[in-house]
Structures are given as structure tokens and as C-alpha cells.
XYZ file of C-alpha atoms in Angstrom:
555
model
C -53.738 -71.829 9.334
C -55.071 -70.857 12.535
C -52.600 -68.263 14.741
C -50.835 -69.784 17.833
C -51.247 -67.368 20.542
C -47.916 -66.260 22.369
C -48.840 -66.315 25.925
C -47.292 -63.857 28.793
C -46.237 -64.340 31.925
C -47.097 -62.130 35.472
C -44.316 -60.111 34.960
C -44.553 -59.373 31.134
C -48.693 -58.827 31.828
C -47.386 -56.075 34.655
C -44.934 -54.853 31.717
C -47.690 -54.504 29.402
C -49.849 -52.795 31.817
C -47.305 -50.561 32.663
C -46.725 -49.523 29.590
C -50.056 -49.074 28.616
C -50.033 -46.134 31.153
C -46.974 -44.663 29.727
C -48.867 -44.582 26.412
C -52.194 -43.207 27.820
C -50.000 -40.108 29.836
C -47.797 -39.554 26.465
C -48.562 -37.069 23.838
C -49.905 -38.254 20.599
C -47.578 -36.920 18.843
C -44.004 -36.956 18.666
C -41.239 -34.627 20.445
C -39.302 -32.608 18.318
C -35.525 -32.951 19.127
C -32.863 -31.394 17.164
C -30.048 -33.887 18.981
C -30.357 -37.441 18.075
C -30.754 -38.867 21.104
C -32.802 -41.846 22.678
C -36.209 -41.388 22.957
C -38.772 -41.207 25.993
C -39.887 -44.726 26.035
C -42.034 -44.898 28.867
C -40.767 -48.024 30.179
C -36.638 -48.442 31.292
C -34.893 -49.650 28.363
C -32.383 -51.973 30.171
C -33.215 -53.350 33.876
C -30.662 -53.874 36.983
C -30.055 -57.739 37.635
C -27.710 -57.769 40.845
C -25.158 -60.687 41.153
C -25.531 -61.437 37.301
C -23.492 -59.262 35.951
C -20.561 -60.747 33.722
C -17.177 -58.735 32.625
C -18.158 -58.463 28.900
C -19.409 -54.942 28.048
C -20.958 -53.922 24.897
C -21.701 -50.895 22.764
C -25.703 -50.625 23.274
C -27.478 -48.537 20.587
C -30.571 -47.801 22.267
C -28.731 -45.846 25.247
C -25.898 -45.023 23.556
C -23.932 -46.609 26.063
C -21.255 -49.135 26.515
C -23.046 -51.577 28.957
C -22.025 -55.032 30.615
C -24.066 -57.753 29.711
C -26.735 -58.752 32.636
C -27.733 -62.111 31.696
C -31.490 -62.477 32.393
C -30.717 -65.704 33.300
C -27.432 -66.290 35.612
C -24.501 -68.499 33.723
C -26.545 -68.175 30.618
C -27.272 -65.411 27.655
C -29.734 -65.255 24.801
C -28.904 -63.605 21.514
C -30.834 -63.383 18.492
C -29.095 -62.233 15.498
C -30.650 -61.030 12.373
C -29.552 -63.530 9.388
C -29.627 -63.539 5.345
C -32.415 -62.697 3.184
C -31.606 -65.870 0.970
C -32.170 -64.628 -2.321
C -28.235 -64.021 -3.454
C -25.437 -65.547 -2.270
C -24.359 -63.415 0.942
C -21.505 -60.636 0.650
C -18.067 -60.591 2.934
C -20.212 -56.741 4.181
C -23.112 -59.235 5.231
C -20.480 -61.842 6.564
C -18.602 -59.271 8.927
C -22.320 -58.724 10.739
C -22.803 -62.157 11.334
C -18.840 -62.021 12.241
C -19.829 -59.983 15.287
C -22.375 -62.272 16.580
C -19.539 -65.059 16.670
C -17.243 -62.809 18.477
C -19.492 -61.628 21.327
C -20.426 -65.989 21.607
C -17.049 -66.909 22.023
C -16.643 -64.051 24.264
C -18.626 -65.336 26.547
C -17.876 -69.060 26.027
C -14.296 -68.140 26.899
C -15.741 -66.904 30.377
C -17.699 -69.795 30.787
C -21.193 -68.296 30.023
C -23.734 -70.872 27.898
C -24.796 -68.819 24.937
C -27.986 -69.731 23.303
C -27.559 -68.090 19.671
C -31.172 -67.746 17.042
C -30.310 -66.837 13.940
C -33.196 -66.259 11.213
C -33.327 -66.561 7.577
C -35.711 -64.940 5.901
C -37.110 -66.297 3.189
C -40.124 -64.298 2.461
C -40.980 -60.460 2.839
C -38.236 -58.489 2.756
C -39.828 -55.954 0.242
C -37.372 -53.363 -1.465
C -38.374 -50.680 -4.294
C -37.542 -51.402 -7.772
C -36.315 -48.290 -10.118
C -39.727 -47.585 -10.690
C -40.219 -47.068 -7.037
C -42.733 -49.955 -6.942
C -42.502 -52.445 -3.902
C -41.087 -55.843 -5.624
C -40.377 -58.885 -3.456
C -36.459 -60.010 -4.727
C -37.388 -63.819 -3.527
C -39.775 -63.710 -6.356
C -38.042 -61.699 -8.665
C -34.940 -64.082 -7.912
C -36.645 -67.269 -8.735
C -38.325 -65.694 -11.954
C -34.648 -64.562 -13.485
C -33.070 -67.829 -12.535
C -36.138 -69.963 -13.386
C -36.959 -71.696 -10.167
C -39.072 -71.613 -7.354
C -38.486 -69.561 -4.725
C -38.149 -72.538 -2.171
C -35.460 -73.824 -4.519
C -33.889 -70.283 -4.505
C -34.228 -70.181 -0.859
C -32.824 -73.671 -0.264
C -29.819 -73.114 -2.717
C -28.543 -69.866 -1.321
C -29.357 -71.020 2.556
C -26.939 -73.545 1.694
C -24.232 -71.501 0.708
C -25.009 -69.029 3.607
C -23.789 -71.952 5.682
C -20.795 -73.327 3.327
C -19.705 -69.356 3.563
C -19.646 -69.179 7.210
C -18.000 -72.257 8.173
C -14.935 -70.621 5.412
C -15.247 -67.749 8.094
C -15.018 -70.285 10.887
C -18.298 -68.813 12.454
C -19.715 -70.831 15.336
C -23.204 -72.278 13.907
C -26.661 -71.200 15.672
C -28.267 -73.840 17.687
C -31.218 -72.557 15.820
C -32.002 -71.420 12.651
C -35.658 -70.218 11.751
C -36.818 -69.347 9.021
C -39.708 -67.004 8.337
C -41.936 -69.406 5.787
C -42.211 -71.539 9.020
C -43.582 -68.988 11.405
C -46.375 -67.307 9.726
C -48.676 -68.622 12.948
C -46.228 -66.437 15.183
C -46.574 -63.514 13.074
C -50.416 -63.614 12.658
C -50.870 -64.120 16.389
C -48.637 -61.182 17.022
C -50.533 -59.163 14.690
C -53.947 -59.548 16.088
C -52.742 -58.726 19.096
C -51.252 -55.870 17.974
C -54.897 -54.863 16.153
C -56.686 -55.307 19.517
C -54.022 -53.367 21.523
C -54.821 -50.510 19.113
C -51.405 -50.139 17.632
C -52.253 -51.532 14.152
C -54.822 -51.324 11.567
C -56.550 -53.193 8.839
C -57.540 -51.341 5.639
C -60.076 -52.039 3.069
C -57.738 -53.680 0.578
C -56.614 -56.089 3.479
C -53.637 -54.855 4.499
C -52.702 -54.572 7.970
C -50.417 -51.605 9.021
C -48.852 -50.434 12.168
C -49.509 -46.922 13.617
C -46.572 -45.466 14.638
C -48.184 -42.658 16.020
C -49.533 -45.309 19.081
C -45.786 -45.963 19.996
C -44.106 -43.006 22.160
C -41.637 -44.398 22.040
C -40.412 -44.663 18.154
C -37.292 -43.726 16.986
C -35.466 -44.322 20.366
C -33.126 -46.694 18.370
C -32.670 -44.454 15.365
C -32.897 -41.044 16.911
C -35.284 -40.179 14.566
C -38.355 -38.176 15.298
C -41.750 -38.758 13.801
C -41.523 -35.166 11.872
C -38.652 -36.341 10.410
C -39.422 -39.470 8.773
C -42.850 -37.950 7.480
C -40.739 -35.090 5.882
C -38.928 -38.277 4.240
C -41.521 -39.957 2.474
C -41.253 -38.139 -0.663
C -41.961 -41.079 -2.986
C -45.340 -42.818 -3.445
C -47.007 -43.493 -0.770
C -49.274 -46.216 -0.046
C -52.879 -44.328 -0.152
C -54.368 -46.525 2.403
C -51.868 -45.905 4.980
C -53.343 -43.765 8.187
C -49.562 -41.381 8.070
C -46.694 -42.074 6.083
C -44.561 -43.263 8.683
C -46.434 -46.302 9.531
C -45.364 -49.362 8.237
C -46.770 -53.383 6.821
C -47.463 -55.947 9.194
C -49.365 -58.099 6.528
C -49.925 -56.848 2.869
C -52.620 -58.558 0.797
C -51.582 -61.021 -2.024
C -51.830 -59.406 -5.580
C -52.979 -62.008 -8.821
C -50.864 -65.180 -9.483
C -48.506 -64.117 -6.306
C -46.730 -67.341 -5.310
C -45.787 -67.206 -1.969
C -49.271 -66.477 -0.087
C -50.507 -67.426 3.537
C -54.180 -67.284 4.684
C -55.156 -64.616 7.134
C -57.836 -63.411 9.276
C -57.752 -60.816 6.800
C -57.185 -62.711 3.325
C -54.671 -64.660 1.828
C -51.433 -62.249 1.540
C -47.459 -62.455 2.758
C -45.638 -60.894 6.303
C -43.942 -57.549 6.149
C -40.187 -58.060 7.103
C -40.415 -56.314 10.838
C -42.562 -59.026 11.748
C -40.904 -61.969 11.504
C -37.966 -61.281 13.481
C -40.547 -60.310 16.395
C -42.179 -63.746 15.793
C -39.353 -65.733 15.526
C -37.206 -64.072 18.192
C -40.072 -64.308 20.480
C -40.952 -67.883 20.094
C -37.408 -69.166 20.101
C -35.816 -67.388 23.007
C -39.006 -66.366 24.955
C -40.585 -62.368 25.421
C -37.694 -60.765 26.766
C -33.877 -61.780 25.504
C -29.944 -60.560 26.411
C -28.601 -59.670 23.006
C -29.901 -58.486 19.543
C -27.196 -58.470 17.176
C -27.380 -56.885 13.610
C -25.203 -54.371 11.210
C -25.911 -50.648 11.456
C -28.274 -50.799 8.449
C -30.726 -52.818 10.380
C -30.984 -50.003 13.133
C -33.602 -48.192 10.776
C -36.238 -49.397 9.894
C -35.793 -52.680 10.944
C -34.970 -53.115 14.486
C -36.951 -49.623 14.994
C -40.041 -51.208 13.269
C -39.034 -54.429 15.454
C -38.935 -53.079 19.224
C -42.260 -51.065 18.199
C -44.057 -54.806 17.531
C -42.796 -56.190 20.270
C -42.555 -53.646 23.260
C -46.517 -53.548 23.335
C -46.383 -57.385 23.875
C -43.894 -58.116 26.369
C -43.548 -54.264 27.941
C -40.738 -53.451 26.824
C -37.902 -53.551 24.257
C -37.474 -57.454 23.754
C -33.307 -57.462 24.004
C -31.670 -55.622 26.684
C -28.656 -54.786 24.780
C -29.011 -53.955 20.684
C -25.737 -54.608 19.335
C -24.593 -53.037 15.690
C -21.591 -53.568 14.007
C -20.326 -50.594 11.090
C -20.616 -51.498 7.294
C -17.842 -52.733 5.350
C -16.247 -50.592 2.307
C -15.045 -51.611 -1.049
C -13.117 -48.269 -2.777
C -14.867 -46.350 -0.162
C -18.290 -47.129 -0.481
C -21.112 -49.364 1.268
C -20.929 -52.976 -0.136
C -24.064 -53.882 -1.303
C -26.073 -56.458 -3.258
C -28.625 -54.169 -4.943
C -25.727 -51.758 -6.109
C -23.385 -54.857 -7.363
C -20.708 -53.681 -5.204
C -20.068 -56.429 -3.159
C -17.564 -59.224 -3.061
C -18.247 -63.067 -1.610
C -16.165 -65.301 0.131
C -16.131 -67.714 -2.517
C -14.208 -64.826 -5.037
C -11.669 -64.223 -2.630
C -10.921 -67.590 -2.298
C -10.777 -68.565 -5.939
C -8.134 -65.680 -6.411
C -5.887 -67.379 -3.741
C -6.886 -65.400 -0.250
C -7.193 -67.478 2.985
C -10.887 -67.048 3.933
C -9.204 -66.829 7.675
C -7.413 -63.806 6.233
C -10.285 -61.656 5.659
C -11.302 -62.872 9.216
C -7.853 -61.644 10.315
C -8.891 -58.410 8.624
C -11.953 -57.900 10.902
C -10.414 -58.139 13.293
C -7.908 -55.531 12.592
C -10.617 -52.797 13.304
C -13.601 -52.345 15.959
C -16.511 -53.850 15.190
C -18.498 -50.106 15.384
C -15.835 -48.494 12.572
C -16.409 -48.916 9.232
C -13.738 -51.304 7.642
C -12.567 -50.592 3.853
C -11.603 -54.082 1.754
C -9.234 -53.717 -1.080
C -6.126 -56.012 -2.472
C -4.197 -53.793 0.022
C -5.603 -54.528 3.178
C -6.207 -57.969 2.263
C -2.525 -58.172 1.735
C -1.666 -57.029 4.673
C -3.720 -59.041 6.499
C -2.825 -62.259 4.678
C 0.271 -61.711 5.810
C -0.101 -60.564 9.496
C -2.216 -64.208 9.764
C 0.852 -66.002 7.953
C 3.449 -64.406 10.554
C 1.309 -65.727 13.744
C 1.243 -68.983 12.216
C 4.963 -68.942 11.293
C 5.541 -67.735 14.619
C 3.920 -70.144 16.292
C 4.888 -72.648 14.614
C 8.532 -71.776 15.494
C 7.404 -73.073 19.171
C 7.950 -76.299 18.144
C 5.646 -79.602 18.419
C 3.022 -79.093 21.344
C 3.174 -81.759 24.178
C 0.418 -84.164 23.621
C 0.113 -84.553 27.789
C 1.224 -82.512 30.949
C 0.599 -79.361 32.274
C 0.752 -77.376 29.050
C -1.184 -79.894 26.640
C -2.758 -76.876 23.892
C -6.169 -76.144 25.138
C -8.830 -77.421 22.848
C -9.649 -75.452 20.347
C -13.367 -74.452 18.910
C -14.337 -74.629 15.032
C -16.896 -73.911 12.682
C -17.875 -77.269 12.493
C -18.000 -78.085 15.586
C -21.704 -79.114 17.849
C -23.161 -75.761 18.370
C -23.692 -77.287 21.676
C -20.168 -76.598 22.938
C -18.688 -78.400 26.176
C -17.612 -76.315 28.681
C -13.724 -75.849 28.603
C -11.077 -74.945 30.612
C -9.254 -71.898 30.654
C -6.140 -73.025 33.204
C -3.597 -74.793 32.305
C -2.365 -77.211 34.444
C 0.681 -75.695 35.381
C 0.318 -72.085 36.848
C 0.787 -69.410 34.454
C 4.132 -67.020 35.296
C 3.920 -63.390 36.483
C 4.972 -62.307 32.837
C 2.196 -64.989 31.277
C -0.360 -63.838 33.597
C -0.435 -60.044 32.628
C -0.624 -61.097 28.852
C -3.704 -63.702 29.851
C -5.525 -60.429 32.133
C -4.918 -58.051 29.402
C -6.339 -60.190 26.525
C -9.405 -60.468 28.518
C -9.525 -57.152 29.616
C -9.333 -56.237 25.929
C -12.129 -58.815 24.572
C -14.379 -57.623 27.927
C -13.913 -54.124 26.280
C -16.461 -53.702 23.728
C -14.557 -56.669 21.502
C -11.457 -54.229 21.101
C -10.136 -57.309 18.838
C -7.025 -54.535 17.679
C -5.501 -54.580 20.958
C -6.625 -58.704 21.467
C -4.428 -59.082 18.407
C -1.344 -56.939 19.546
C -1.243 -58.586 22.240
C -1.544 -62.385 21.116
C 1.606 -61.000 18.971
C 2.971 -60.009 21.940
C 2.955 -63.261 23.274
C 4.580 -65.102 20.746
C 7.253 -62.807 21.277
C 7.697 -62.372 25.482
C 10.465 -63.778 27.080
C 8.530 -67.139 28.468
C 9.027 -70.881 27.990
C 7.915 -72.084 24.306
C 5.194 -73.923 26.059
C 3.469 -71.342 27.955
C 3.419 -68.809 24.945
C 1.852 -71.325 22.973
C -0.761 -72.375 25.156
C -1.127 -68.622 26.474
C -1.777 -67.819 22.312
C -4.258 -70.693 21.925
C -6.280 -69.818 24.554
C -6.701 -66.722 23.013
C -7.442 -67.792 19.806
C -10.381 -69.271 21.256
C -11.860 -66.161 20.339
C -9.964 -64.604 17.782
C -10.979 -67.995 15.781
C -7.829 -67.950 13.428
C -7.473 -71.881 13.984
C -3.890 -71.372 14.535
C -3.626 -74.676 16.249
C -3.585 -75.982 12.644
C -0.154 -74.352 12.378
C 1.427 -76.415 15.031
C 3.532 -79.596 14.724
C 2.144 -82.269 16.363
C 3.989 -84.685 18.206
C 3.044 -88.246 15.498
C 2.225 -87.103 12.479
C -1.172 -88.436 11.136
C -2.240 -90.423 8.019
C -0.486 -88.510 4.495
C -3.051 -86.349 2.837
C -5.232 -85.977 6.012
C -6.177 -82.721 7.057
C -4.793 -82.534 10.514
C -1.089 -83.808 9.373
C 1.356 -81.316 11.553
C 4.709 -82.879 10.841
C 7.491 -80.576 12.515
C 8.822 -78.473 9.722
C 12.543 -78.562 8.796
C 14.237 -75.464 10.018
C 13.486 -72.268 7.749
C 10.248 -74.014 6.245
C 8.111 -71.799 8.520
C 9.140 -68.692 7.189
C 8.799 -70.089 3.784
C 5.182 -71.320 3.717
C 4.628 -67.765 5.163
C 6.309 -65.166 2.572
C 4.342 -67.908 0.125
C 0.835 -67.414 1.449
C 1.588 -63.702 1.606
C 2.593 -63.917 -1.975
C -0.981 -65.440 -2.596
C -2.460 -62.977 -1.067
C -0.901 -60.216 -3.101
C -1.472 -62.694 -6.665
C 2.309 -63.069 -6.836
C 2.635 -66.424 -8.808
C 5.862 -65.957 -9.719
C 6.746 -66.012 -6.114
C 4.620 -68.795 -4.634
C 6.029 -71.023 -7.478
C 9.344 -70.056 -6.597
C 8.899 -69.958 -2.931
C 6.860 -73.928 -3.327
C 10.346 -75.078 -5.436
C 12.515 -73.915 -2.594
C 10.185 -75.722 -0.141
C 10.169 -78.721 -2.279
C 14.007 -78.555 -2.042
C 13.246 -78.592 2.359
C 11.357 -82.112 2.307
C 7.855 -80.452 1.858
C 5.606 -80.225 -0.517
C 2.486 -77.553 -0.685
C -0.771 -78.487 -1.552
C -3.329 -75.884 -1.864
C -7.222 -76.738 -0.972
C -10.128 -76.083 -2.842
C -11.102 -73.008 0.342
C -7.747 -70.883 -0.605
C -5.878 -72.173 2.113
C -2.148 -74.443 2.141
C -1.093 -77.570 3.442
C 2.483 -78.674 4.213
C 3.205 -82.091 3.774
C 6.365 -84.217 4.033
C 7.878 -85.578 0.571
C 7.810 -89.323 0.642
């Protein structure tokens, strides 16, 4: 399949050319630096764009900085987030990455900035050693243990990628590409690559990239060159130029199954690639946001600024945006070590998916997070006391000045209307500092701790029912807790429909809370005593297939 070319504009040509002169004045090799620090990159990782700026700020890796976001284009931002390799079902570790990407989106919705959010899958080359140390691919090895193909392994757990995150209530991608469908991209990208002189095709038809040509490598990590050759201890491929280099294109061994033809013979992608591909072609050479979890800071989004800054002269995001791995008894969740956890298990043994949300947000997105019963407990039942809370409010007007604001779900277009963020009545002094200081807390590098304190804070301040509650819906807006769903509504809809809200008799509230808490801790002796005593209220419990509760009056 012939290569599509990705053409550059003026300014990325200047870029280019610009950066060719950093590489021609740089030394060949690398600096040694005790201090992991950024990098010289010769070219300005992140540029000024005046009267653009908007109030959300963001912990960049590459300059170790917290930075505001500078759209590139005004009233709009770009993000690309790196998505599942869809060869097992994704873990609640991979799930609170893709968690940040939904947080910074609403972020920015809520202050009326579009968001145009890429999100890949790949479905090919993501190579990992076996226990032999031999490079396997685990979308083959997936479909050869379960007996399928590895389309049909791809399409199966790409579907429950998405059936997870709408559980999570994550705002869908307007785009999702995956990397079986951009092999063009990549093979464009890597002869230009070749003919800048930063990679290299061997005699068994591989195609590698010399890090050595990049002075800029390891500004991301903080690694040096020396450092990652002292590294390699393992096998080493013998055709590769240093150690440190890295596949662009590998050449297809005997009976391989998923196989592309190449300038250079039929053969597969290396991983790096395809997120410079696919990032490039969907949201153009240079973007606002590059989202990922601190495991794809090396080698991936190294490997993937060292592609890409050659093409489009410079580092394609302007902010690179990491969130810290999630622990299970202390230690990195992870697929290939079978310590990991899904979604799905947590809601089969009776936890609100919502409360594991809850739990994110409990900690900044940068710390690492440990999951056990405990702090799912605990979170369970901080969620069940906002909704209990809130509920206490009473039934929300269904017109006038404090009508809820509208609230934004999972399933929802990913093409979101703008919204409003007044209500129509002005807020009071008291409702106004809780309104400045959630923002002022979600602008601060997503502190969602303090977000949360103060939404609880709210619930509680000495202000009409009406104004907390639209005050705390607003702000769910980006916490994403659907508490809306905990409201009475004013006419109760059809029985057994999702959205029935019938106002609870008095103490039923506090009820349906202790009960989901006792869910969440596996006390069935106390939901089933907690559902009689509701029963003996007027309502009757149901609980749904995704681990959460309904409340529904007795006929």
C-alpha cells in the first residue's frame, strides 16, 4: 500500500529547518548529567501564545513545570491521549490514565473551551519480552491461547474498553484510531525519517531509529544516552547501529499473521510509531495536550517526540501530561504480572463503578493511588453521603432561576453543546466564594481533593436548598459522579425507568446510603436488613446489573 505523505506547512518547514541547525551545532553524543533534568533540545519546548491563555494549568513533564494551557488555537484545545493495547480486557490502573484525560476535558468544557479529544487503540505492535527474553507480540499470542484471530481479539476487547469506560462515566473521544488503519501514516513518517538521516534500514529489513541523531533524547525521561546503553544488558538485536536505538518497522518472520507491505518488505510497525502517525494525522503536526500514565514517559512518549520533532520541529504537544500508577497491596497493577483488577470484578462484588471514580478523585492525579477493600469502602461511602446529602435538598425546580444545570454523561454526543455556567438568578456572596474556589481548585493542576471538600462544603453552607444544589451540580460537571441521579424530580417518570426520582419519604436517604456503604464493604447481612427497613418506608431497592441501586416507590 503506497505511503501517504504528511505534508508541512511554512511554519513547521521553518521548524524543521531550525532544528536541523540545532542538530548540525550539537555534539554527537550525549551530555552526561548526574541530575535528571530536561534535556537541551535545540528547539523551545513550549511557545508563548499571547491573549490565548486559559486558567487551567497543568503539571508538564517535559519542563517539569506546572504550566497553563495555551491553546494553539483560541477557544479550542487538542489532546491526544494514548489508549489500550486491546489484547486483555483493560485494568481499573489503565482506567485511572484514561480517567485523567476526562478530567482535564471537562475542565475545560466547564470554562467553555471546545476540546477535540484522539484517543488510539492499538491493535498491532506493541512488542513486550517473553521469559525467555525473546520479543513476542501479545495480540498474537492472545488470539493463539484463546483460539481466534487477532481482529476478533482486537474487536472483542475494544468493545469492552468502551462498555468499561462508560461504567467510569468517561466522556467518549470524538475519535478513535486505531493503528491497523494507519500503516500509510507510519510508512510515510518513516521514510522521511530515513531521508532526514535519523533512521536506518538493515540487511534483514528492519528499519531502526538512531538515537544518537536526536540531541535532544531523554528530555522527557531525564535519561542520558550513557545511561540507557549501560541498561541494555539483555540480548540485543545484532543489527542495531547502538543499543539504545529503537524499531520503526521490523521485518515479518514465517507464517506471521498480521503483516503490511513496505518499501522495505512485508513486516509490522514498532509501537512508537503509531501514536506519531495517528496523532499527527488526526489533530495536525503540532497539538495542545498529550495525555498518558507515567509508564508511557519511557520509552514511549520519549521514542514518540524523537519521531516526530524532526518532522514538525519540535515536540508535537506543548504540554505532556502523566498521571501516577495505581497500587493494589502496594504494588504497580499490571496485566503481565496478574495483579490487576477490572471494572467488571468490582462491580460483580457489589461496588458502584462511580465509587472507584470517587476514589480517584480522592488523590492528585501525579500521586500514586493504592486500591484495596479499605479505600474502596471508604469511598463507597463518601459517594453515598453526597448523594444522601443532596438528596436531602429536596425535588429540584423543573423551571426558574435555579432549574439544575444540565448535566454531562458517558453516553452522551462526544460533540457536547456549549452550556451555561450561570444560573439565572445571581449566585450569593457565600455561593460565590464556593463557585471561585471550586474553579480555582480544578484550574490548579486538577487538585480534585480540595474540588471534593469543597462540593461537601456546599451541601453543607448556610444557603437556600436551591442554590447549594445547583452550586453542587455545576460542579459535578467535572467531578462526573452523576449526582443529579440522586435528586427527586418534580413528576416522577414511567416505574422501572432509569431516570425515576420520586421524592423519598423522610429518613429513606440515609437508608439507601448506610446500604450502598454496606455493599461496598460486602456486608449482606446489612443491605438485606437495611432493603427490609426501606421496604417498610414505601421503597423498594433494585440493584442493576453495573453495581449500582435504584429506589423505587412500592405500588
Amino acid at each position: 500500500m503506497p505511503a501517504v505523505p504528511l505534508r508541512l506547512g511554512s511554519s513547521e518547514r521553518e521548524g524543521l529547518a531550525s532544528h536541523r541547525r540545532g542538530n548540525d551545532a550539537a555534539p554527537r553524543g550525549p551530555v552526561r548529567d548526574n541530575v535528571k533534568r530536561p534535556c537541551s533540545l535545540g528547539f523551545r519546548p513550549h511557545e508563548s501564545t499571547p491573549n490565548r491563555t486559559v486558567t487551567l494549568r497543568l503539571r508538564d513533564t517535559l519542563t517539569r513545570a506546572v504550566l497553563p494551557v495555551e491553546p494553539l488555537e483560541a477557544g479550542r484545545v487538542r489532546m491526544y491521549s494514548c489508549g489500550p493495547t486491546v489484547y486483555r480486557y483493560a485494568h481499573v490502573g489503565n482506567l485511572r490514565t484514561f480517567l485523567l484525560a476526562d478530567l482535564i476535558r471537562r475542565a475545560l468544557l466547564y470554562h467553555g473551551i471546545d476540546v477535540r479529544h484522539v484517543q488510539n487503540i492499538t491493535d498491532v505492535g506493541h512488542m513486550r519480552a517473553d521469559d525467555t527474553g525473546r520479543e513476542v507480540d501479545p495480540m498474537l499470542m492472545a488470539a493463539g491461547l484463546e483460539g481466534r484471530s487477532s481482529r476478533e481479539i482486537a474487536e472483542a476487547y475494544e468493545a469492552a474498553f468502551h462498555a468499561d469506560t462508560a461504567l467510569l462515566n468517561l466522556l467518549p473521544a470524538q475519535e478513535y484510531p486505531r493503528a491497523t488503519e494507519h500503516i500509510p501514516d507510519m510508512l510515510a513518517l518513516i521514510e522521511q525519517l530515513i531521508g532526514l538521516g535519523h533512521a536506518y534500514l538493515t540487511p534483514e529489513g528492519n528499519v531502526y531509529y538512531a538515537v544518537a541523531t536526536f540531541p535532544g533524547y531523554g528530555a522527557l525521561s531525564g535519561n542520558s544516552l550513557d545511561e540507557l546503553r549501560a541498561g541494555h544488558r539483555g540480548e540485543v538485536e545484532p543489527d542495531k547501529h547502538d543499543p539504545a536505538d529503537f524499531a520503526l518497522w521490523k521485518a515479518a518472520g514465517e507464517g506471521r499473521e498480521l503483516r503490511w507491505p513496505s518499501p522495505w518488505g512485508e513486516g509490522f510497525p514498532g509501537w512508537h510509531i503509531e501514536c506519531s502517525a495517528m496523532a499527527l494525522r488526526h489533530l495536525g503536526p503540532r497539538f495542545d495536550i498529550h495525555t498518558g500514565g507515567e509508564d508511557n514517559v519511557f520509552p514511549h512518549h520519549e521514542d514518540e517526540i524523537a519521531q516526530s520533532a524532526p518532522i514538525v520541529g519540535g515536540p508535537p504537544a506543548r504540554l505532556w501530561v502523566h498521571g501516577a500508577h495505581l497500587l493494589m497491596s502496594g504494588r504497580k497493577m499490571s496485566k503481565s504480572a496478574g495483579n490487576f483488577q477490572r471494572i467488571t470484578e468490582l462491580v460483580e462484588a457489589g461496588v458502584d463503578p462511580l465509587a472507584f471514580r470517587y476514589l480517584c478523585l480522592t488523590a492528585r492525579y501525579a500521586r500514586k493511588l493504592n486500591l484495596s477493600d479499605a479505600s474502596l469502602a471508604g469511598a463507597a461511602g463518601g459517594l453515598a453521603s453526597l448523594r444522601a446529602e443532596l438528596a436531602g435538598l429536596g425535588t429540584a425546580p423543573a423551571n426558574g432561576p435555579w432549574t439544575p444545570p444540565p448535566a454531562v454523561r458517558a453516553d452522551d454526543s462526544p460533540a457536547l453543546a456549549d452550556r451555561a455556567h450561570a444560573p439565572a438568578a445571581p449566585l450569593s456572596r457565600r455561593g460565590s466564594d464556593l463557585h471561585e474556589r471550586f474553579a480555582a481548585a480544578i484550574d490548579d493542576d486538577l487538585d480534585t481533593p480540595i474540588a471534593l471538600r469543597i462540593a461537601r462544603e456546599t451541601l453543607r453552607a448556610q444557603l437556600p436548598e436551591d442554590e447549594r444544589r445547583w452550586l453542587v451540580l455545576d460542579m459535578d460537571f467535572v467531578l462526573g459522579l452523576d449526582l443529579d441521579r440522586a435528586i427527586p424530580s418534580a413528576a416522577p417518570a414511567e416505574p422501572g425507568s432509569s431516570a425515576f426520582r420520586e421524592a423519598l419519604p423522610e429518613g429513606a436517604a440515609e437508608l439507601l446510603a448506610a446500604r450502598t456503604a454496606a455493599r461496598a464493604k460486602h456486608d449482606w447481612p446489612a443491605a438485606d436488613r437495611l432493603r427490609d427497613e426501606l421496604r417498610a418506608l414505601g421503597v423498594e431497592v433494585v440493584d442493576l446489573p453495573d453495581g449500582t441501586s435504584e429506589a423505587r416507590a412500592l405500588a
